[in-house]
Backbone as ProteinMPNN parsed JSONL, in Angstrom:
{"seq_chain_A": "XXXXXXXXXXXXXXXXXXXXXXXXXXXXXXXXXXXXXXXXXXXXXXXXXXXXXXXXXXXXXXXXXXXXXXXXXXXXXXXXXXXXXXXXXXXXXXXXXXXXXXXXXXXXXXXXXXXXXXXXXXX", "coords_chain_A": {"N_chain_A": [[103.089, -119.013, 37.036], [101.058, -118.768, 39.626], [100.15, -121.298, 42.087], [97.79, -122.281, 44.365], [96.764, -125.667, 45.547], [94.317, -127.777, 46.912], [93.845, -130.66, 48.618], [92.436, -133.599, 49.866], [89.883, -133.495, 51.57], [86.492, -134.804, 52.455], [84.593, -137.171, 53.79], [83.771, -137.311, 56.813], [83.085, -139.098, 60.28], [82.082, -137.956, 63.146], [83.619, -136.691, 65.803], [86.341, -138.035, 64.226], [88.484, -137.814, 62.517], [90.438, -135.661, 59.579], [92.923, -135.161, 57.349], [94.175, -131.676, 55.437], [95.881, -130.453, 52.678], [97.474, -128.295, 51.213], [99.19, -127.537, 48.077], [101.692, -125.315, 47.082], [102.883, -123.58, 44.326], [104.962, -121.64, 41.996], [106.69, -119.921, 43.571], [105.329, -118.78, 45.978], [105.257, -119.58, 48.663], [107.06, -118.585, 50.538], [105.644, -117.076, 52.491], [102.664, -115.673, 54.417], [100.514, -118.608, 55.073], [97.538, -119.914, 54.868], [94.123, -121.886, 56.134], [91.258, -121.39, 55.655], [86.955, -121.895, 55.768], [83.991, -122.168, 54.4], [80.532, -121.883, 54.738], [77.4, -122.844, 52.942], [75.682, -119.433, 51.837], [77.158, -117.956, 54.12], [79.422, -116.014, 55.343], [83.098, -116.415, 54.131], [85.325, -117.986, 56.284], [88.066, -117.55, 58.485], [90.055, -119.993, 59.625], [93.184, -120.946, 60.343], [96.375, -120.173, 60.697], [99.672, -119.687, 59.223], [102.762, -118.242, 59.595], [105.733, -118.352, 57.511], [108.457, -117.137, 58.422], [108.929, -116.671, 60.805], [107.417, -118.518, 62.414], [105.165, -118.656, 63.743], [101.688, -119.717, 64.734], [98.133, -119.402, 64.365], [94.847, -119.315, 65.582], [91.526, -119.823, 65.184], [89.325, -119.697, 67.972], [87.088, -121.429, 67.839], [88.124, -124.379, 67.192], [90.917, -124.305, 68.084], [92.843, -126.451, 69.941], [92.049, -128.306, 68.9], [92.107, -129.015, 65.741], [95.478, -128.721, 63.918], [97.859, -126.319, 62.403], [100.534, -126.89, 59.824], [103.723, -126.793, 58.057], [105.586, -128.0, 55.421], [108.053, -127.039, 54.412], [110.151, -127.632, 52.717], [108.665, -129.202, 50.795], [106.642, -127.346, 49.761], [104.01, -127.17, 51.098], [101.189, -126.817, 52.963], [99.836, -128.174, 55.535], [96.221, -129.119, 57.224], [96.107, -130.704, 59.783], [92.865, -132.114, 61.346], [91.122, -133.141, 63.898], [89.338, -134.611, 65.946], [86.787, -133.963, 65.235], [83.579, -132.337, 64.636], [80.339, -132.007, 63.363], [79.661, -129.182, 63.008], [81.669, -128.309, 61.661], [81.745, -128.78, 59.013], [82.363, -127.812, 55.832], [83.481, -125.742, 53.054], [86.592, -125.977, 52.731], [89.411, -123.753, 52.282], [92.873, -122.706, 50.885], [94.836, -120.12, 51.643], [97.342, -117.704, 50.539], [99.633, -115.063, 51.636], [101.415, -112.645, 50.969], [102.271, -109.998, 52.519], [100.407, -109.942, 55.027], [99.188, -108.97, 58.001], [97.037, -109.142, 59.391], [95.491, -112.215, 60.264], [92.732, -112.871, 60.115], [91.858, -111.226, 58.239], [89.848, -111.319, 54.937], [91.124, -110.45, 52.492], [93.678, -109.156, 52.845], [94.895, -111.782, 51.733], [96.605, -112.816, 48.762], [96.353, -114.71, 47.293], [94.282, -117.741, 46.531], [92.821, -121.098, 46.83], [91.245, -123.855, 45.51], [89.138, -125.179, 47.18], [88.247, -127.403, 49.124], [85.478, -129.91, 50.124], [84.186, -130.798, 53.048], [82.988, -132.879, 54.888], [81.109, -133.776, 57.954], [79.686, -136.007, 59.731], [76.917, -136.893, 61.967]], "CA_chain_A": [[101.737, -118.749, 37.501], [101.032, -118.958, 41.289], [98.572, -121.914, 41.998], [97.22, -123.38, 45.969], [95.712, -126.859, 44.917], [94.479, -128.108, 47.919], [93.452, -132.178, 48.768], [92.172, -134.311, 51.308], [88.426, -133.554, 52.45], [86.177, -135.885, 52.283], [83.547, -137.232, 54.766], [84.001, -138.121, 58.161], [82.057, -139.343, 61.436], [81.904, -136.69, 64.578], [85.147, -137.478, 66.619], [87.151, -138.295, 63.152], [90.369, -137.176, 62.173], [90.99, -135.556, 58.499], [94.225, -133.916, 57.187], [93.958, -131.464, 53.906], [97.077, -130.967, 52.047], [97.68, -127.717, 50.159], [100.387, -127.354, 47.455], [101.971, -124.282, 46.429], [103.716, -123.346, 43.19], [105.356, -120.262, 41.709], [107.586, -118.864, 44.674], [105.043, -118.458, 47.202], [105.075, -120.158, 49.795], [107.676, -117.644, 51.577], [104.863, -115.66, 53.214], [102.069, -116.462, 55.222], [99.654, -118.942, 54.51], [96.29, -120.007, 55.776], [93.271, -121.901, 56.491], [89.927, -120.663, 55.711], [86.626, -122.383, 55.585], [82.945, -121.342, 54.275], [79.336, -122.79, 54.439], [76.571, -121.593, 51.763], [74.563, -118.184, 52.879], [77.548, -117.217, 55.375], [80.894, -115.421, 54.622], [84.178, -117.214, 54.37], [86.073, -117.375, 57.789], [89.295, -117.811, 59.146], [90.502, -120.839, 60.303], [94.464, -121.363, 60.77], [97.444, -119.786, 59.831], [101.133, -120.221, 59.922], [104.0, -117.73, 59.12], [107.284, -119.164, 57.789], [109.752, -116.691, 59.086], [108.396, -116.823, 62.642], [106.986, -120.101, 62.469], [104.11, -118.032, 64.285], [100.794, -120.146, 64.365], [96.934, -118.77, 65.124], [93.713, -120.425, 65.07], [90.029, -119.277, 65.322], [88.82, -119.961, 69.115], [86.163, -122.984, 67.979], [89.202, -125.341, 66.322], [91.784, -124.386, 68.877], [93.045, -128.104, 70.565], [91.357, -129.759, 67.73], [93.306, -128.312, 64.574], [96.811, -127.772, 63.796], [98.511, -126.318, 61.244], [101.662, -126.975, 60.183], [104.21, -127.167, 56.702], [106.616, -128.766, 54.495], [108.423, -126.083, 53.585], [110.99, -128.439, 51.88], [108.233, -129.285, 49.414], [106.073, -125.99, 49.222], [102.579, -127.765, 51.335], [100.566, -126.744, 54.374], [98.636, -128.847, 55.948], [95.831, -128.664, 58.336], [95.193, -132.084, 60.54], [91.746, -131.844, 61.919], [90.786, -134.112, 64.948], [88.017, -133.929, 66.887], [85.36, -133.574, 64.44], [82.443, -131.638, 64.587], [78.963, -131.519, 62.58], [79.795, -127.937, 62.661], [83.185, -128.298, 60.834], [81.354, -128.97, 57.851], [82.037, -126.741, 55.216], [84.069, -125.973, 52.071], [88.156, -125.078, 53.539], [90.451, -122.702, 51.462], [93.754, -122.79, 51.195], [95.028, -118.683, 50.961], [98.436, -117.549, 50.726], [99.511, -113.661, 51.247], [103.245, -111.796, 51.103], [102.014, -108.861, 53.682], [99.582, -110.303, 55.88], [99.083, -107.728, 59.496], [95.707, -109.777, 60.073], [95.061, -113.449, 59.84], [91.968, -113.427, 59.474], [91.197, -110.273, 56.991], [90.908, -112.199, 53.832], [91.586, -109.353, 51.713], [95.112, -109.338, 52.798], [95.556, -112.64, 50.977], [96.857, -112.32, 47.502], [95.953, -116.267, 46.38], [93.589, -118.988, 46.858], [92.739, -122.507, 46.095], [89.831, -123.898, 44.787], [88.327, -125.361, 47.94], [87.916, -128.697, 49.525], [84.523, -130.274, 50.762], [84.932, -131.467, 54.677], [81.273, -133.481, 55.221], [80.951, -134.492, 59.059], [78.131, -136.44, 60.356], [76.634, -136.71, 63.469]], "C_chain_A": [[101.558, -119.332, 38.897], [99.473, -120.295, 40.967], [98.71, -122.629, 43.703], [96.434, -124.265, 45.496], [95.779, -127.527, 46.104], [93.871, -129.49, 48.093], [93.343, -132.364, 50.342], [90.715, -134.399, 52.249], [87.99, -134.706, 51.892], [84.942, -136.017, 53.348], [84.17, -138.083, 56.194], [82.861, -138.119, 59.512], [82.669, -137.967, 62.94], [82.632, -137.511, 65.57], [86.323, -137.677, 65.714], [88.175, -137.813, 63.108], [90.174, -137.115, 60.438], [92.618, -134.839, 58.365], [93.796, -133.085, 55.46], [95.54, -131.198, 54.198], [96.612, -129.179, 51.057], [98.871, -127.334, 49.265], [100.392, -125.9, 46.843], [103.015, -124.036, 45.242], [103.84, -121.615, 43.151], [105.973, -119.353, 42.66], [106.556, -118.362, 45.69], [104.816, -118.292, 48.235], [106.321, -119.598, 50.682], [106.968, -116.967, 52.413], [103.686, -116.754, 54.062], [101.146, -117.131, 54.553], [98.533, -119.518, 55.756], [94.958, -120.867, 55.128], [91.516, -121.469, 56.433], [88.312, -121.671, 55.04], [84.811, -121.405, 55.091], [81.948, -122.43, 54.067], [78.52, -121.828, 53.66], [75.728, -120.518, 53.214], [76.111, -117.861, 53.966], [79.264, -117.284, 54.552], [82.217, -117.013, 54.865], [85.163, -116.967, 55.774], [87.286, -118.248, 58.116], [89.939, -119.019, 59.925], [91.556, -121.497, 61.304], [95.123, -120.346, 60.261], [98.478, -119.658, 60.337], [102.105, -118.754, 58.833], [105.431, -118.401, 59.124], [108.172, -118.516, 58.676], [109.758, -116.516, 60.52], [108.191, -117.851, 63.143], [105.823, -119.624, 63.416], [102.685, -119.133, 63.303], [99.3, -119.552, 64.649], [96.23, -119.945, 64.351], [92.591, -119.621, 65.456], [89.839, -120.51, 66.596], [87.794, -121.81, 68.803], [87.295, -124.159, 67.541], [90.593, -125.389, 68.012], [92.204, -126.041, 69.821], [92.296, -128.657, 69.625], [91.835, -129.507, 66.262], [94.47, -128.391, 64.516], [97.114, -127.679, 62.352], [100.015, -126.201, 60.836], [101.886, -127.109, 58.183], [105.374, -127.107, 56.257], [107.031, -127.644, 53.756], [109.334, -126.814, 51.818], [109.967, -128.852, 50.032], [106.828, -128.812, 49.068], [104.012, -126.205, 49.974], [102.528, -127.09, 52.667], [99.471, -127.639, 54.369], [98.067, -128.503, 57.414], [94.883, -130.003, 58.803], [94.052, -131.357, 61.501], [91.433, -132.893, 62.758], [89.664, -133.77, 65.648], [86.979, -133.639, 66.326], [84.339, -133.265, 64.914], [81.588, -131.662, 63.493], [79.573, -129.774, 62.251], [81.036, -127.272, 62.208], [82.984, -128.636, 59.105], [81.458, -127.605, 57.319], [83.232, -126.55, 53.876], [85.518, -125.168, 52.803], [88.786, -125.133, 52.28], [91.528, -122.464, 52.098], [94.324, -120.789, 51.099], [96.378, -118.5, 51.185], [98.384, -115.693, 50.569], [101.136, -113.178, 51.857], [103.004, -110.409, 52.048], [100.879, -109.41, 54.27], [99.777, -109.598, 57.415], [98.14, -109.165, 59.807], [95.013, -111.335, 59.791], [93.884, -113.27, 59.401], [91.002, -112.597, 58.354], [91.52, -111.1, 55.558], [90.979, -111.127, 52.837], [92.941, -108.864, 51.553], [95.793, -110.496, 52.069], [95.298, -112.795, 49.45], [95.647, -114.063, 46.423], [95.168, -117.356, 47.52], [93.018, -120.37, 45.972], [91.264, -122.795, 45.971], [88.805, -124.27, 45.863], [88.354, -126.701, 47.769], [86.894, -129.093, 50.527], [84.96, -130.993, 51.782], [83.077, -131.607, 54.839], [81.624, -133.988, 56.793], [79.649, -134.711, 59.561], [78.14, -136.834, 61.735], [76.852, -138.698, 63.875]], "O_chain_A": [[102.003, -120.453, 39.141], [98.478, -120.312, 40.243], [99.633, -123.356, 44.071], [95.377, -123.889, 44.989], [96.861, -127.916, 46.543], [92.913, -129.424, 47.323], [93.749, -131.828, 51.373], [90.492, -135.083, 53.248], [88.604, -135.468, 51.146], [84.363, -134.993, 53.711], [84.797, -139.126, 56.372], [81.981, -137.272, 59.662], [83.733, -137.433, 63.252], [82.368, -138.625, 66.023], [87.412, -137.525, 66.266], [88.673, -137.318, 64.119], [89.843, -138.145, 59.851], [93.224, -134.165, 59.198], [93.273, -133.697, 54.529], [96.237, -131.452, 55.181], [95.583, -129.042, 50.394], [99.69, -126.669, 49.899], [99.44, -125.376, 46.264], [104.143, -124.467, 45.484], [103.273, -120.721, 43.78], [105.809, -118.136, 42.581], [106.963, -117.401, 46.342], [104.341, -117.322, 48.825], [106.563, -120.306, 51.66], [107.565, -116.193, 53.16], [103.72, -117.967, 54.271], [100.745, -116.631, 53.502], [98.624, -119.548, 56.984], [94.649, -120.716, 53.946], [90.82, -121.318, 57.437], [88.443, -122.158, 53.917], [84.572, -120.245, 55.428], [82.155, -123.507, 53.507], [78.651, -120.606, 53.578], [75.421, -120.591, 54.404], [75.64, -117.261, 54.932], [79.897, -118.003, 53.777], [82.161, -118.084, 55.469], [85.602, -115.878, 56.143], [87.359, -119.47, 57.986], [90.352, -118.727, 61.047], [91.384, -122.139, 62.34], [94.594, -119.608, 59.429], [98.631, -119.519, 61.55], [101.979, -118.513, 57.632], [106.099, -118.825, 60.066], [108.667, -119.133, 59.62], [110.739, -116.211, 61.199], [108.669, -118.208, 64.219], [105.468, -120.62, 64.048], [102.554, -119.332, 62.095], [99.488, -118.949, 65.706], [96.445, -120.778, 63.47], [92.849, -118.633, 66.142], [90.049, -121.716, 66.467], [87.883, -122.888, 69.391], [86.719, -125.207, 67.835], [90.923, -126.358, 68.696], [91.192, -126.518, 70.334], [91.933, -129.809, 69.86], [91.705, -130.608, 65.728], [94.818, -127.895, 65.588], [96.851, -128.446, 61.426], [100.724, -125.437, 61.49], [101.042, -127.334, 57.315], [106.19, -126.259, 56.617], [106.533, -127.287, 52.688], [109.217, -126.625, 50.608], [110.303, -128.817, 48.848], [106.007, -129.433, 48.393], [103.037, -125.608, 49.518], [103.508, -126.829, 53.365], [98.547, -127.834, 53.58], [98.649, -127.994, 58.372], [93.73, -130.331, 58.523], [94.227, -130.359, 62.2], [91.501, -133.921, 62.084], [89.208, -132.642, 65.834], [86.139, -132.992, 66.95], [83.989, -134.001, 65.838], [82.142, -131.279, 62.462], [79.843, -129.421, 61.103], [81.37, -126.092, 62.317], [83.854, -128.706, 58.237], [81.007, -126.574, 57.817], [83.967, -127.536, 53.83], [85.498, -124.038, 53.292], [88.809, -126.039, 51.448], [91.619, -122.139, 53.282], [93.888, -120.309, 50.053], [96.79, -119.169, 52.132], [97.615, -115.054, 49.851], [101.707, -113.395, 52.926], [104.059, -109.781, 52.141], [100.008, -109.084, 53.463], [100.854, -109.915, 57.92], [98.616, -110.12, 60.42], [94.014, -111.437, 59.079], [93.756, -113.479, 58.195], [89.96, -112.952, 57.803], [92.604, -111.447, 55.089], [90.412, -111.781, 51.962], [93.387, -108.316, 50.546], [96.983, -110.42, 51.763], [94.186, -112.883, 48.929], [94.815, -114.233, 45.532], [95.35, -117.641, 48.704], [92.875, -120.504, 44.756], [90.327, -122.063, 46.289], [87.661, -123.842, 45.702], [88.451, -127.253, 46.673], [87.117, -128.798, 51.701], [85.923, -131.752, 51.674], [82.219, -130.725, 54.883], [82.605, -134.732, 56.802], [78.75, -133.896, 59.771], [79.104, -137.048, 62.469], [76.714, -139.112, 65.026]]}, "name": "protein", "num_of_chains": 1, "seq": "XXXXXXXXXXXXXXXXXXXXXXXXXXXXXXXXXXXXXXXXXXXXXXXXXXXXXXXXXXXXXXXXXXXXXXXXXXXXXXXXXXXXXXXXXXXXXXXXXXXXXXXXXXXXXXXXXXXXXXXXXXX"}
């Protein structure tokens, strides 16, 4: 059974540094995975994402120099260190994984996702 269980939010001060942590099981972490964050009332949106066989990275324009994403293939995790905190980085981030991915940030192309991790930043 495929599962993204993702760790690491939490609360932080505006300037902060978090890292989340997502683990993958069941063979899928060959394909691309990704990034994605959502606040209530407004869709889920695109954050990061990394392809293994390219090692190809993207990011959504507001994160860019304050994000990266990067992963442990060796033991099946992506993570996405966050620096630079923002008030407006608040929001619940999803881990998604997808075996044909064209479009980072269509999430309809990704097959699996994780349950979500709360990211609180205060001013």
């Amino acid at each position: 059974q495929v599962q993204l269980v993702e760790s690491g939010g939490g609360l932080a001060q505006a300037g902060g540094s978090l890292r989340l942590s997502c683990s993958a099981s069941g063979g899928i972490f060959a394909i691309t995975m990704a990034w994605f964050r959502q606040v209530p009332g407004k869709e889920r949106e695109f954050v990061a994402a990394s392809r293994r066989i390219t090692g190809t990275t993207a990011y959504v324009d507001p994160v860019k120099g304050r994000f990266t994403i990067s992963r442990d293939n060796s033991k099946n995790t992506v993570y996405l260190q966050m620096n630079g905190l923002k008030p407006e980085d608040t929001a619940v981030y999803y881990c998604a994984g997808g075996r044909t991915v064209s479009t980072y940030s269509r999430r309809s192309e990704y097959d699996y996702w994780g349950q979500g991790t709360q990211v609180t930043v205060s001013s």
